[in-house]
XYZ file of C-alpha atoms in Angstrom:
757
model
C 15.528 -130.703 -102.743
C 14.277 -127.446 -101.127
C 17.857 -126.337 -100.406
C 18.913 -126.935 -104.029
C 15.915 -124.935 -105.278
C 16.713 -122.032 -102.948
C 20.352 -122.019 -104.084
C 19.226 -122.053 -107.691
C 16.931 -119.061 -107.109
C 19.695 -117.134 -105.350
C 22.124 -117.889 -108.155
C 19.625 -116.676 -110.727
C 19.005 -113.466 -108.805
C 22.714 -112.808 -108.500
C 23.223 -113.409 -112.202
C 20.398 -110.999 -112.988
C 22.153 -108.268 -110.977
C 25.577 -108.773 -112.509
C 26.831 -105.810 -114.578
C 26.322 -105.601 -118.320
C 29.671 -105.956 -120.092
C 30.199 -104.422 -123.529
C 31.350 -106.995 -126.122
C 34.019 -104.481 -127.150
C 35.810 -105.105 -123.844
C 36.312 -108.772 -124.726
C 37.514 -107.876 -128.219
C 40.086 -105.471 -126.851
C 41.384 -107.990 -124.298
C 42.005 -110.483 -127.088
C 44.503 -107.987 -128.501
C 45.840 -106.127 -125.462
C 46.802 -107.407 -122.045
C 45.292 -104.334 -120.375
C 42.362 -102.151 -121.407
C 40.841 -98.933 -120.079
C 37.222 -99.393 -119.022
C 34.424 -97.458 -117.432
C 32.925 -99.048 -114.328
C 29.469 -97.569 -113.745
C 28.561 -98.061 -110.091
C 25.030 -98.572 -108.834
C 23.758 -95.493 -106.963
C 23.589 -97.245 -103.581
C 27.330 -97.985 -103.447
C 30.210 -95.540 -102.818
C 32.856 -95.110 -105.511
C 35.646 -95.580 -102.968
C 34.565 -99.142 -102.153
C 34.593 -100.102 -105.825
C 37.960 -98.371 -106.291
C 39.381 -100.605 -103.556
C 37.941 -103.640 -105.335
C 39.658 -102.592 -108.570
C 43.020 -102.396 -106.839
C 42.504 -105.764 -105.111
C 41.697 -107.322 -108.486
C 45.001 -106.066 -109.888
C 43.646 -103.047 -111.788
C 44.586 -99.362 -111.669
C 42.058 -96.591 -111.105
C 42.414 -93.808 -113.677
C 39.613 -91.331 -112.892
C 36.687 -90.959 -110.514
C 33.556 -89.231 -111.783
C 31.092 -88.086 -109.157
C 28.732 -86.841 -111.868
C 28.556 -90.206 -113.647
C 28.998 -92.192 -110.431
C 31.648 -94.157 -112.277
C 35.340 -95.035 -112.317
C 37.682 -95.443 -115.227
C 40.355 -98.061 -114.714
C 43.033 -100.072 -116.484
C 42.177 -103.754 -116.049
C 43.617 -107.090 -117.112
C 41.595 -110.118 -118.204
C 41.906 -111.573 -114.720
C 40.728 -108.325 -113.130
C 37.801 -108.095 -115.529
C 36.801 -111.670 -114.724
C 36.505 -110.694 -111.084
C 34.846 -107.297 -111.612
C 32.185 -108.619 -113.952
C 30.792 -110.579 -111.002
C 30.712 -107.512 -108.742
C 27.033 -106.814 -108.053
C 27.829 -103.205 -107.151
C 28.504 -102.483 -110.826
C 25.772 -101.615 -113.300
C 27.744 -101.871 -116.552
C 31.293 -102.062 -117.916
C 32.345 -100.515 -121.222
C 35.636 -99.379 -122.786
C 36.872 -95.835 -122.389
C 36.389 -94.353 -125.841
C 39.660 -93.313 -127.458
C 39.930 -90.802 -130.244
C 42.713 -89.792 -132.595
C 42.436 -86.137 -133.575
C 42.249 -85.819 -137.377
C 44.430 -83.195 -139.041
C 43.006 -79.717 -139.454
C 41.493 -78.933 -142.841
C 44.246 -77.702 -145.181
C 44.625 -73.952 -145.665
C 42.720 -72.620 -148.636
C 42.672 -69.442 -150.585
C 41.312 -66.436 -148.754
C 37.704 -66.110 -149.902
C 37.151 -63.197 -152.228
C 35.253 -60.215 -150.865
C 33.104 -58.484 -153.509
C 33.757 -55.095 -151.949
C 36.374 -54.651 -149.245
C 35.032 -52.875 -146.147
C 36.568 -49.491 -145.405
C 39.531 -49.402 -143.059
C 38.455 -48.309 -139.595
C 40.210 -47.532 -136.336
C 39.038 -50.955 -135.176
C 40.975 -52.574 -138.015
C 44.098 -50.704 -136.921
C 43.714 -51.921 -133.334
C 42.534 -55.488 -133.987
C 44.412 -56.148 -137.199
C 43.409 -59.384 -138.958
C 41.531 -60.483 -135.822
C 38.838 -57.853 -136.528
C 36.981 -60.158 -138.926
C 35.314 -62.434 -136.314
C 34.284 -59.389 -134.234
C 32.669 -57.855 -137.284
C 30.985 -61.068 -138.433
C 29.568 -61.765 -134.945
C 28.706 -58.056 -134.437
C 30.706 -57.883 -131.214
C 32.345 -54.499 -131.762
C 29.311 -52.629 -130.346
C 29.853 -54.551 -127.101
C 33.583 -53.952 -126.755
C 34.297 -50.714 -128.643
C 32.417 -47.791 -130.126
C 33.508 -45.660 -133.046
C 35.901 -43.661 -130.838
C 37.420 -46.813 -129.356
C 35.976 -45.931 -125.961
C 35.514 -49.227 -124.153
C 32.045 -50.278 -123.071
C 33.783 -52.567 -120.634
C 32.597 -55.922 -121.958
C 35.702 -58.068 -122.379
C 34.790 -61.022 -120.200
C 35.732 -59.476 -116.872
C 34.792 -61.715 -113.955
C 33.763 -64.651 -116.156
C 35.647 -67.927 -115.726
C 36.287 -69.769 -118.983
C 37.614 -73.328 -119.047
C 39.593 -74.401 -122.126
C 39.871 -78.167 -122.808
C 42.464 -78.888 -125.477
C 45.928 -80.239 -126.356
C 47.928 -77.807 -124.226
C 48.667 -74.107 -123.933
C 51.852 -72.048 -124.178
C 51.041 -69.846 -121.201
C 54.424 -68.061 -121.296
C 53.898 -66.677 -124.789
C 53.992 -62.849 -124.781
C 50.559 -62.730 -126.416
C 49.129 -63.979 -123.112
C 51.093 -61.634 -120.872
C 47.939 -59.986 -119.598
C 45.824 -63.177 -119.464
C 44.474 -64.147 -116.046
C 45.086 -67.883 -115.582
C 43.641 -68.960 -112.253
C 44.224 -72.720 -112.610
C 45.912 -75.148 -114.968
C 46.112 -78.929 -114.993
C 47.541 -81.566 -117.292
C 45.216 -84.586 -117.370
C 47.561 -86.467 -119.713
C 50.633 -86.509 -117.471
C 48.763 -85.663 -114.257
C 50.685 -82.551 -113.334
C 50.164 -78.802 -113.388
C 52.106 -78.083 -116.585
C 49.873 -77.445 -119.610
C 52.591 -76.296 -121.995
C 54.786 -78.666 -124.020
C 56.934 -81.049 -121.987
C 59.918 -83.180 -123.046
C 57.824 -86.330 -123.414
C 55.166 -84.513 -125.514
C 54.927 -84.694 -129.271
C 56.564 -81.742 -130.965
C 54.065 -78.930 -131.242
C 51.490 -80.705 -129.083
C 50.218 -77.427 -127.689
C 49.816 -75.768 -131.079
C 46.083 -76.439 -131.369
C 45.178 -75.434 -127.816
C 47.314 -72.303 -127.968
C 45.649 -71.269 -131.224
C 42.109 -71.736 -129.881
C 42.962 -69.918 -126.643
C 44.432 -66.989 -128.560
C 40.989 -66.219 -130.028
C 39.835 -65.507 -126.494
C 42.791 -64.314 -124.431
C 45.526 -62.946 -126.732
C 46.242 -59.237 -126.494
C 48.613 -58.056 -129.213
C 47.319 -54.676 -130.428
C 47.465 -54.290 -134.192
C 47.801 -58.066 -134.672
C 45.479 -60.200 -132.554
C 43.079 -59.331 -129.737
C 40.861 -61.999 -128.251
C 37.171 -61.599 -127.532
C 37.514 -61.986 -123.754
C 41.030 -60.861 -122.741
C 39.846 -59.867 -119.253
C 38.219 -63.204 -118.406
C 39.670 -65.640 -115.878
C 40.987 -68.825 -117.466
C 41.008 -72.435 -116.341
C 43.291 -74.429 -118.641
C 42.943 -78.193 -118.949
C 45.252 -80.273 -121.123
C 43.088 -83.285 -121.950
C 44.285 -84.579 -125.316
C 47.412 -86.605 -125.959
C 48.523 -85.986 -129.542
C 51.541 -88.328 -129.633
C 51.480 -90.384 -132.811
C 50.682 -93.730 -131.161
C 48.406 -92.515 -128.423
C 44.887 -91.222 -128.258
C 42.784 -88.683 -126.449
C 40.667 -90.565 -123.954
C 37.217 -89.501 -122.869
C 37.801 -89.954 -119.144
C 40.283 -87.049 -119.273
C 37.545 -84.887 -120.786
C 35.042 -85.869 -118.087
C 37.556 -85.298 -115.300
C 38.452 -81.882 -116.707
C 34.785 -80.871 -116.866
C 34.204 -81.798 -113.231
C 37.402 -80.014 -112.202
C 36.381 -76.870 -114.094
C 32.941 -76.938 -112.470
C 34.533 -77.185 -109.035
C 36.369 -73.940 -109.847
C 33.098 -72.201 -110.791
C 33.671 -72.111 -114.532
C 30.838 -70.370 -116.368
C 31.875 -71.213 -119.929
C 33.633 -74.298 -121.332
C 35.239 -74.263 -124.778
C 36.331 -77.578 -126.287
C 37.017 -79.075 -129.686
C 36.729 -82.802 -129.008
C 34.314 -84.525 -131.321
C 34.890 -87.465 -133.603
C 32.282 -89.960 -134.692
C 34.494 -93.016 -135.133
C 37.295 -93.878 -132.741
C 40.172 -96.295 -133.232
C 39.774 -99.212 -130.766
C 36.384 -98.120 -129.405
C 34.174 -95.235 -130.452
C 30.539 -94.449 -130.969
C 28.470 -95.227 -134.022
C 26.110 -92.625 -135.420
C 23.096 -94.518 -134.068
C 24.416 -93.850 -130.547
C 24.671 -90.082 -131.003
C 21.271 -89.389 -129.466
C 22.493 -87.262 -126.557
C 22.060 -90.039 -123.987
C 24.812 -92.598 -124.615
C 28.263 -91.071 -125.202
C 30.024 -90.431 -121.891
C 31.417 -87.039 -122.923
C 27.927 -85.991 -124.019
C 26.319 -87.027 -120.743
C 29.024 -85.201 -118.787
C 28.614 -82.067 -120.929
C 24.863 -82.028 -120.395
C 25.425 -82.481 -116.660
C 27.774 -79.487 -116.750
C 25.043 -77.457 -118.461
C 22.587 -78.518 -115.753
C 25.023 -77.005 -113.271
C 24.808 -73.645 -115.028
C 27.839 -73.914 -117.327
C 27.661 -72.833 -120.969
C 29.286 -75.739 -122.855
C 30.559 -74.898 -126.352
C 32.000 -77.597 -128.598
C 32.984 -77.813 -132.249
C 30.619 -79.893 -134.344
C 33.504 -81.573 -136.220
C 35.399 -81.377 -139.510
C 33.892 -84.371 -141.323
C 31.398 -82.595 -143.628
C 29.806 -82.038 -146.037
C 27.731 -85.221 -145.706
C 24.834 -85.360 -143.251
C 25.110 -87.179 -139.906
C 28.818 -86.473 -139.536
C 28.820 -84.706 -136.177
C 30.663 -86.180 -133.212
C 30.328 -86.447 -129.486
C 29.727 -84.379 -127.329
C 28.209 -82.121 -129.997
C 25.109 -84.352 -129.954
C 24.199 -83.149 -126.440
C 20.916 -81.272 -126.244
C 22.479 -78.704 -123.885
C 25.771 -78.401 -125.792
C 26.230 -75.478 -128.193
C 27.660 -77.290 -131.240
C 29.445 -74.880 -133.588
C 29.901 -75.205 -137.325
C 32.302 -73.205 -139.524
C 31.757 -70.614 -142.247
C 34.065 -68.193 -144.036
C 34.267 -64.411 -143.838
C 31.528 -64.010 -146.466
C 29.090 -66.338 -144.713
C 29.621 -69.341 -146.975
C 29.398 -72.596 -145.042
C 32.698 -74.495 -144.982
C 32.562 -77.794 -146.864
C 34.417 -79.562 -144.048
C 31.963 -78.417 -141.354
C 30.133 -81.488 -140.000
C 26.396 -81.746 -140.436
C 23.499 -83.063 -138.379
C 21.020 -84.268 -137.448
C 21.581 -86.290 -134.289
C 20.497 -89.928 -134.222
C 17.204 -88.934 -132.608
C 16.508 -86.261 -135.224
C 17.486 -83.041 -133.434
C 18.987 -80.163 -135.405
C 22.759 -79.797 -135.203
C 24.936 -77.757 -135.320
C 23.392 -75.084 -133.130
C 25.191 -72.090 -134.612
C 28.053 -71.213 -136.947
C 31.026 -68.862 -136.628
C 34.094 -68.010 -138.717
C 36.207 -71.137 -139.081
C 37.944 -70.563 -142.432
C 41.218 -68.643 -142.657
C 40.884 -67.556 -139.031
C 43.823 -65.440 -137.784
C 45.348 -67.160 -134.723
C 48.536 -67.431 -132.721
C 50.418 -70.317 -134.379
C 53.454 -71.687 -132.568
C 54.607 -73.442 -135.744
C 54.323 -70.449 -138.083
C 57.418 -68.489 -139.049
C 55.912 -65.180 -137.999
C 54.128 -66.547 -134.941
C 50.667 -66.050 -136.460
C 48.790 -67.664 -139.330
C 45.362 -68.383 -140.766
C 43.942 -71.815 -139.903
C 40.776 -73.682 -140.790
C 38.465 -75.792 -138.663
C 35.386 -75.823 -136.496
C 37.934 -75.914 -133.667
C 38.413 -72.169 -134.213
C 34.715 -71.399 -134.637
C 33.939 -72.874 -131.210
C 36.110 -70.506 -129.089
C 34.660 -67.505 -130.931
C 31.179 -68.556 -129.799
C 32.573 -69.283 -126.332
C 33.882 -65.714 -126.278
C 30.474 -64.339 -127.269
C 28.935 -66.479 -124.511
C 31.404 -65.019 -122.008
C 30.369 -61.474 -122.929
C 26.714 -62.451 -122.471
C 27.476 -63.848 -119.036
C 29.391 -60.706 -118.125
C 26.485 -58.477 -119.163
C 23.800 -60.825 -117.777
C 25.319 -62.806 -114.888
C 21.878 -64.188 -113.996
C 21.659 -66.240 -117.205
C 22.049 -70.010 -116.962
C 24.234 -71.957 -119.327
C 21.241 -73.169 -121.325
C 19.727 -69.674 -121.506
C 22.937 -68.364 -123.057
C 22.619 -70.987 -125.785
C 18.991 -70.029 -126.344
C 19.947 -66.357 -126.703
C 22.647 -67.139 -129.278
C 20.317 -69.348 -131.318
C 17.550 -66.733 -131.320
C 20.045 -64.167 -132.595
C 21.236 -66.413 -135.441
C 20.745 -65.276 -139.025
C 19.132 -68.638 -139.779
C 16.778 -68.617 -136.785
C 13.558 -68.421 -138.838
C 14.392 -71.700 -140.620
C 17.108 -73.681 -138.782
C 18.554 -76.683 -140.600
C 21.176 -79.404 -140.172
C 23.850 -77.551 -142.129
C 24.033 -74.263 -140.229
C 21.672 -74.825 -137.342
C 20.369 -71.403 -136.320
C 23.204 -69.742 -138.237
C 25.656 -66.974 -137.372
C 24.556 -65.244 -134.140
C 24.502 -61.478 -133.776
C 26.285 -60.839 -130.482
C 24.724 -57.416 -129.965
C 21.209 -58.785 -130.498
C 21.805 -61.706 -128.121
C 23.122 -59.333 -125.448
C 20.325 -56.802 -125.930
C 17.483 -59.345 -125.925
C 18.785 -62.183 -123.721
C 15.335 -63.744 -123.274
C 14.024 -62.853 -126.704
C 10.493 -61.631 -127.310
C 8.110 -63.273 -124.849
C 4.506 -63.321 -126.081
C 1.834 -63.303 -123.365
C -1.173 -62.992 -125.688
C -2.478 -64.897 -127.536
C -1.735 -67.866 -125.284
C -3.345 -70.552 -127.416
C -3.870 -71.239 -131.108
C -7.639 -70.772 -130.595
C -8.177 -67.087 -129.979
C -10.536 -65.863 -127.273
C -11.575 -62.679 -129.076
C -12.714 -61.671 -132.545
C -10.665 -58.491 -132.087
C -7.587 -60.173 -130.582
C -5.042 -58.380 -128.440
C -1.358 -59.073 -128.969
C 0.882 -58.530 -125.938
C 4.565 -59.245 -125.374
C 7.663 -58.227 -123.445
C 11.428 -58.183 -123.930
C 12.764 -58.950 -120.445
C 16.372 -58.372 -119.500
C 17.184 -55.537 -121.927
C 20.292 -53.789 -120.514
C 20.420 -50.008 -120.092
C 22.337 -49.504 -123.332
C 19.472 -51.155 -125.253
C 16.639 -48.935 -124.013
C 14.315 -47.615 -125.218
C 12.999 -50.421 -127.423
C 10.490 -49.863 -130.215
C 8.422 -52.515 -131.964
C 6.705 -53.347 -135.199
C 3.696 -55.666 -135.224
C 2.325 -57.191 -138.416
C -0.891 -59.237 -138.324
C -1.952 -61.099 -141.474
C -4.527 -63.566 -142.657
C -2.849 -66.963 -142.924
C -5.628 -68.512 -144.992
C -5.128 -66.395 -148.109
C -2.428 -66.482 -150.761
C -0.806 -64.059 -150.817
C -1.460 -63.250 -147.202
C -3.602 -60.192 -146.572
C -2.082 -57.773 -144.054
C -4.657 -56.700 -141.480
C -2.417 -54.592 -139.247
C 1.087 -53.209 -139.703
C 2.057 -50.739 -137.023
C 5.110 -49.317 -135.277
C 4.748 -48.637 -131.566
C 6.659 -48.062 -128.372
C 4.256 -50.020 -126.153
C 4.124 -53.794 -125.838
C 0.460 -54.338 -126.669
C -1.847 -53.764 -129.611
C -5.404 -54.804 -130.470
C -6.688 -55.684 -133.906
C -9.775 -53.473 -134.061
C -11.243 -55.046 -137.186
C -13.512 -57.977 -136.157
C -12.589 -61.293 -137.741
C -14.941 -63.939 -139.072
C -15.235 -67.298 -137.268
C -12.645 -69.881 -138.331
C -10.362 -67.342 -139.970
C -6.675 -68.159 -139.463
C -4.262 -65.392 -138.507
C -0.506 -65.109 -138.173
C 1.610 -62.356 -136.710
C 5.213 -61.203 -136.652
C 7.051 -58.993 -134.181
C 10.258 -57.045 -134.585
C 12.081 -55.353 -131.717
C 14.554 -52.520 -132.364
C 16.746 -51.311 -129.510
C 18.362 -47.934 -128.998
C 21.726 -49.463 -129.966
C 20.277 -50.748 -133.279
C 19.978 -54.393 -132.247
C 17.123 -56.036 -134.137
C 15.282 -59.212 -133.119
C 12.437 -60.726 -135.102
C 9.919 -63.260 -133.843
C 7.291 -65.134 -135.831
C 5.368 -67.905 -134.048
C 5.124 -71.207 -135.887
C 1.456 -71.568 -134.987
C -1.503 -70.051 -136.760
C -4.271 -68.560 -134.663
C -7.910 -69.399 -135.289
C -10.731 -66.925 -134.712
C -13.381 -68.531 -132.448
C -17.046 -69.000 -133.263
C -19.111 -65.918 -132.495
C -21.267 -68.127 -130.267
C -20.447 -71.375 -128.480
C -23.578 -73.318 -127.565
C -23.591 -74.719 -124.025
C -26.953 -76.517 -123.839
C -28.846 -78.973 -126.053
C -25.822 -79.340 -128.334
C -25.012 -83.068 -128.063
C -24.065 -84.396 -131.533
C -25.884 -87.648 -130.735
C -29.054 -85.855 -129.719
C -30.577 -85.305 -126.301
C -33.904 -85.193 -124.499
C -35.456 -82.820 -122.007
C -38.703 -82.881 -120.042
C -39.207 -79.132 -119.794
C -41.194 -77.874 -122.835
C -39.647 -74.428 -122.266
C -35.920 -75.182 -121.897
C -33.311 -72.506 -121.245
C -30.803 -72.050 -124.078
C -27.311 -70.903 -123.090
C -24.221 -69.921 -125.048
C -20.998 -67.951 -124.688
C -19.511 -65.270 -126.918
C -15.860 -64.298 -127.457
C -14.453 -60.955 -126.388
C -14.752 -57.957 -128.691
C -13.666 -54.347 -128.312
C -16.195 -51.526 -128.454
C -16.701 -50.392 -131.103
C -17.570 -52.542 -133.036
C -18.914 -54.503 -130.013
C -20.855 -55.495 -128.095
C -22.573 -58.473 -129.726
C -26.350 -58.767 -130.062
C -28.028 -62.107 -130.699
C -31.044 -63.676 -132.340
C -32.213 -67.116 -131.140
C -34.188 -69.480 -133.372
C -35.641 -72.934 -132.635
C -36.608 -75.002 -135.698
C -37.966 -78.455 -136.507
C -35.394 -80.884 -137.890
C -37.753 -82.445 -140.464
C -38.584 -79.298 -142.449
C -36.385 -76.659 -140.744
C -39.453 -74.573 -139.956
C -38.627 -71.914 -137.367
C -41.144 -72.247 -134.514
C -39.640 -69.736 -132.056
C -37.582 -66.612 -132.782
C -36.252 -63.947 -130.391
C -34.177 -61.042 -131.743
C -31.945 -58.319 -130.363
C -30.807 -60.158 -127.232
C -27.875 -58.635 -125.352
C -27.398 -61.604 -122.994
C -26.131 -65.144 -123.579
C -29.121 -67.045 -122.187
C -32.773 -67.270 -123.150
C -35.655 -69.265 -121.682
C -38.351 -70.086 -124.211
C -41.655 -68.327 -123.523
C -43.922 -70.848 -125.296
C -44.162 -74.628 -125.177
C -42.504 -76.894 -127.728
C -44.399 -79.892 -129.075
C -43.704 -83.168 -127.318
C -41.769 -85.985 -129.017
C -40.721 -83.715 -131.892
C -37.031 -83.317 -132.854
C -35.795 -79.710 -132.785
C -32.527 -77.911 -133.278
C -31.607 -74.352 -132.412
C -29.224 -71.641 -133.547
C -27.776 -68.304 -132.504
C -27.313 -65.506 -135.031
C -24.581 -63.172 -133.700
C -24.577 -59.553 -134.868
C -21.545 -57.276 -134.816
C -22.203 -54.043 -136.617
C -23.493 -54.996 -140.051
C -21.838 -58.415 -139.978
C -23.453 -61.644 -138.777
C -22.409 -65.244 -138.036
C -24.665 -68.223 -137.319
C -23.977 -71.136 -134.973
C -26.295 -74.177 -135.070
C -26.645 -76.989 -132.561
C -24.854 -80.167 -133.609
C -27.693 -82.549 -132.791
C -31.428 -82.612 -132.222
C -33.266 -82.408 -128.935
C -36.689 -83.784 -128.046
C -39.087 -82.757 -125.294
C -40.241 -86.147 -124.028
C -43.794 -86.843 -122.857
C -44.185 -88.481 -119.450
C -47.810 -89.429 -120.067
C -49.152 -92.817 -121.178
C -48.771 -93.069 -124.979
C -51.930 -93.683 -127.031
C -50.304 -96.357 -129.221
C -47.388 -98.779 -128.967
C -44.448 -97.771 -131.180
C -40.861 -98.982 -131.761
C -38.683 -96.088 -132.897
C -35.681 -96.432 -135.182
C -32.530 -96.857 -133.137
C -29.982 -94.016 -133.212
C -27.317 -93.598 -134.315
C -27.754 -96.043 -137.138
C -25.353 -97.355 -138.395
C -23.227 -97.539 -135.252
C -20.612 -97.078 -133.818
C -20.261 -93.487 -135.020
C -16.694 -92.281 -134.224
C -17.430 -88.882 -135.721
C -19.996 -88.275 -132.991
C -17.987 -90.099 -130.357
C -20.770 -92.705 -129.942
C -19.957 -96.397 -129.538
C -23.514 -97.602 -128.672
C -26.959 -97.235 -130.186
C -30.156 -96.206 -128.348
C -33.524 -97.989 -128.559
C -36.744 -96.123 -127.728
C -40.306 -97.493 -127.629
C -43.730 -96.453 -126.394
C -45.935 -99.024 -124.632
C -49.696 -98.274 -124.641
C -50.820 -101.432 -122.777
C -49.244 -102.908 -119.652
C -48.162 -106.532 -119.899
C -45.320 -108.933 -120.610
C -42.749 -107.435 -122.986
C -39.683 -108.882 -124.696
C -37.050 -106.664 -126.350
C -34.341 -108.656 -128.146
C -31.550 -108.279 -130.682
C -31.700 -110.976 -133.394
C -29.483 -111.886 -136.317
C -31.067 -112.121 -139.770
C -31.734 -115.845 -139.262
C -33.826 -115.027 -136.232
C -31.340 -116.325 -133.669
C -31.335 -114.360 -130.429
C -28.139 -112.367 -129.878
C -28.998 -110.263 -126.837
C -32.015 -109.815 -124.535
C -32.629 -106.335 -123.159
C -36.122 -106.961 -121.667
C -36.917 -108.751 -119.432
C -34.047 -107.689 -117.229
C -33.197 -106.546 -113.728
C -34.121 -102.941 -114.531
C -37.587 -103.775 -115.865
C -40.538 -105.321 -113.951
C -42.784 -108.005 -115.422
C -45.442 -107.112 -116.325
C -44.087 -103.833 -117.725
C -46.281 -100.780 -117.038
C -47.488 -98.657 -119.925
C -45.147 -95.722 -120.613
C -42.377 -94.285 -122.736
C -39.080 -96.211 -122.601
C -35.518 -95.549 -123.705
C -35.518 -91.871 -122.788
C -33.086 -90.835 -120.059
C -34.481 -90.455 -116.575
C -34.521 -87.311 -114.488
C -34.907 -83.662 -115.386
C -31.349 -83.250 -116.625
C -32.105 -84.959 -119.925
C -29.538 -86.807 -121.971
C -29.492 -89.197 -124.890
C -31.080 -92.446 -123.724
C -31.602 -94.917 -120.910
C -28.355 -96.849 -120.405
C -30.362 -100.070 -119.961
C -31.666 -99.765 -123.518
C -28.333 -99.183 -125.253
C -26.734 -101.935 -127.330
C -22.952 -102.033 -127.633
C -22.633 -104.735 -130.296
C -22.032 -107.549 -127.819
C -23.816 -110.866 -127.358
C -25.098 -112.348 -124.089
C -21.625 -113.773 -123.325
C -20.045 -110.315 -123.827
C -18.319 -111.302 -127.080
C -18.406 -108.819 -129.946
C -20.745 -109.916 -132.741
C -19.623 -109.735 -136.396
C -20.412 -106.559 -138.256
C -23.591 -106.679 -140.296
C -27.359 -106.153 -140.207
C -29.344 -107.177 -137.115
C -32.969 -106.868 -135.999
C -34.429 -105.327 -132.882
C -37.635 -107.188 -131.951
C -40.248 -105.737 -129.578
C -42.990 -108.212 -128.500
C -45.906 -106.528 -126.609
C -49.576 -107.182 -125.801
C -50.350 -104.849 -128.734
C -48.250 -106.771 -131.265
C -44.684 -107.424 -132.375
C -42.516 -104.746 -134.011
C -39.132 -104.876 -135.826
C -36.436 -102.390 -136.843
C -33.145 -102.972 -138.662
C -29.848 -102.178 -136.917
C -26.590 -101.819 -138.861
C -23.544 -102.705 -136.745
C -20.200 -101.586 -138.213
C -18.060 -103.638 -135.844
C -15.676 -102.488 -133.138
C -12.232 -101.139 -134.067
């Protein structure tokens, strides 16, 4: 019997460790004799061992991914039956397969209200000048005299993942191709081959031309001096599909060659056979998305088209849903968003696309056009333009990470103040992104609650290149609690710090905006989302418990803090007042203090509730801060009469004060046996507080319920009631009685219990 039980336990444990198998695998095997699957291997096991197991089972290994710790393989039903029992595997799912949709049809060239004047740049760049002008890249590559600034991607390695590339075309005669690989036919030929579909390389050649072509007067790419890594990943034959394991393998290969930028145009929401649903586009499920984010973690700037399935929301594809992927939408030469450009958000609510770029009537090298060039539409052509801008950023600022490049482009977008799921952060200004790679970094204020009534605003613009200096600034500070907002400060300055000299009232809400202007006319604006609250002119540190407190010293020391203030109008002076809570009569007043502490010079009455306040003076203006609760100077002497005080707080609990219990105080004039009980309205005992372990019998005369020691506090923890009965169960909400039985008589008070949440 014991042996059978042990075998049963082992079998259950083994079953629990077996890999998860996607139901789509079974569906595909009902139709096809062989399917392509991902085999995700548990971290403790080497990929090579699992690859051997695939071969022994009759399968064929397609790709190995070190990043994903996974294999892709072609498997039969028999092979799957064996692999699904392999405890080294974590999960098995199909390799997603995508059919590239046709490009959006050509449309009429959008009308331009007023044609820009013909410049020398137009003569040199021809029709390809439009993207440079829209992305404001000409200041980085040419000045008005066509003297090169030297920023054309030199030294930056760009990986292109697409359908193929006609590397022998004369337009690429000067292009520096350092590596090329065909992941479809597993060779080193990325141009069209005899077994390719006719014109297979058209799309890849067109996207590459926006970066690397160099045909003066006709088409010049953004980064003609970059080094190129060309990966043919998509099979466009009519009955075949682009498979995601090619994309992953190409990414890892490009990373091994030290690629700094990746430009790709894969991205379709629904695949034939097996694809991803919108609910899975959360950045953590699609294999191409995970691989792209891993590439970004390795310092690569990953740029991908958002897709051509707009204008409806939630039409983006993978890997554009990656949080580290720069997803690019399309607009025309006038800035109008293309109807076909896919929209966000992602399944988990993040904004997509990230940016937009020209993707309508874009002038490209077209291997199927009669003249060799044509205008094409699609986010596929917007993506390489952004990849080119990213390459220039990485040339100018080689220290930037892949993610930081994306941040710089988003900050420089014309929609940055209000990003949305149509345009993202909008069309980036390349000059601004290059001039202010880290944006405007605010060092003060650090928190939404200010520390001064004359706040100082401080910032920096790190990483500005020599051509951007000097930088000047404009700071505007406004009241955020008025409509329209009242401007308090609007100043232009060359320094990176300014102080608002006009003191602000407590609780006032402020906002501020910064604008940086570089020597090369790059402009970057920054407005924090948060509003900033002016602090109280005094923050009380002692005797300020909302639930009340007690002290034994009849001359307590009152302490407070004050926020910073410039001089003039500072420094602060203070008046201190102590007043009775019953009639608000001021019993002690000290004026003109220049410190933040005061010890009373006369005694307060015992057993009398007081509150206190500080009146802060700044010039002719004043602000008053009162204590939140009362304090009582307790008497340690024997009381003349026996009294039961009203419990506090009452009703209780009091969430507003943060109090979940109520305090019970009483004075005992005559020593003797005492009972203190909580009763319901029928007189049934609910809880006994005295007698108890903390109280002797007979109980000496004295004052009870007050906290012990000189530190004060609210009450004695032994005389707090938390709304629980003797058995620790919570009593129903309602009215209860506190009963005090003493040698001098019996006393009652009503307690209102509101119940526990």
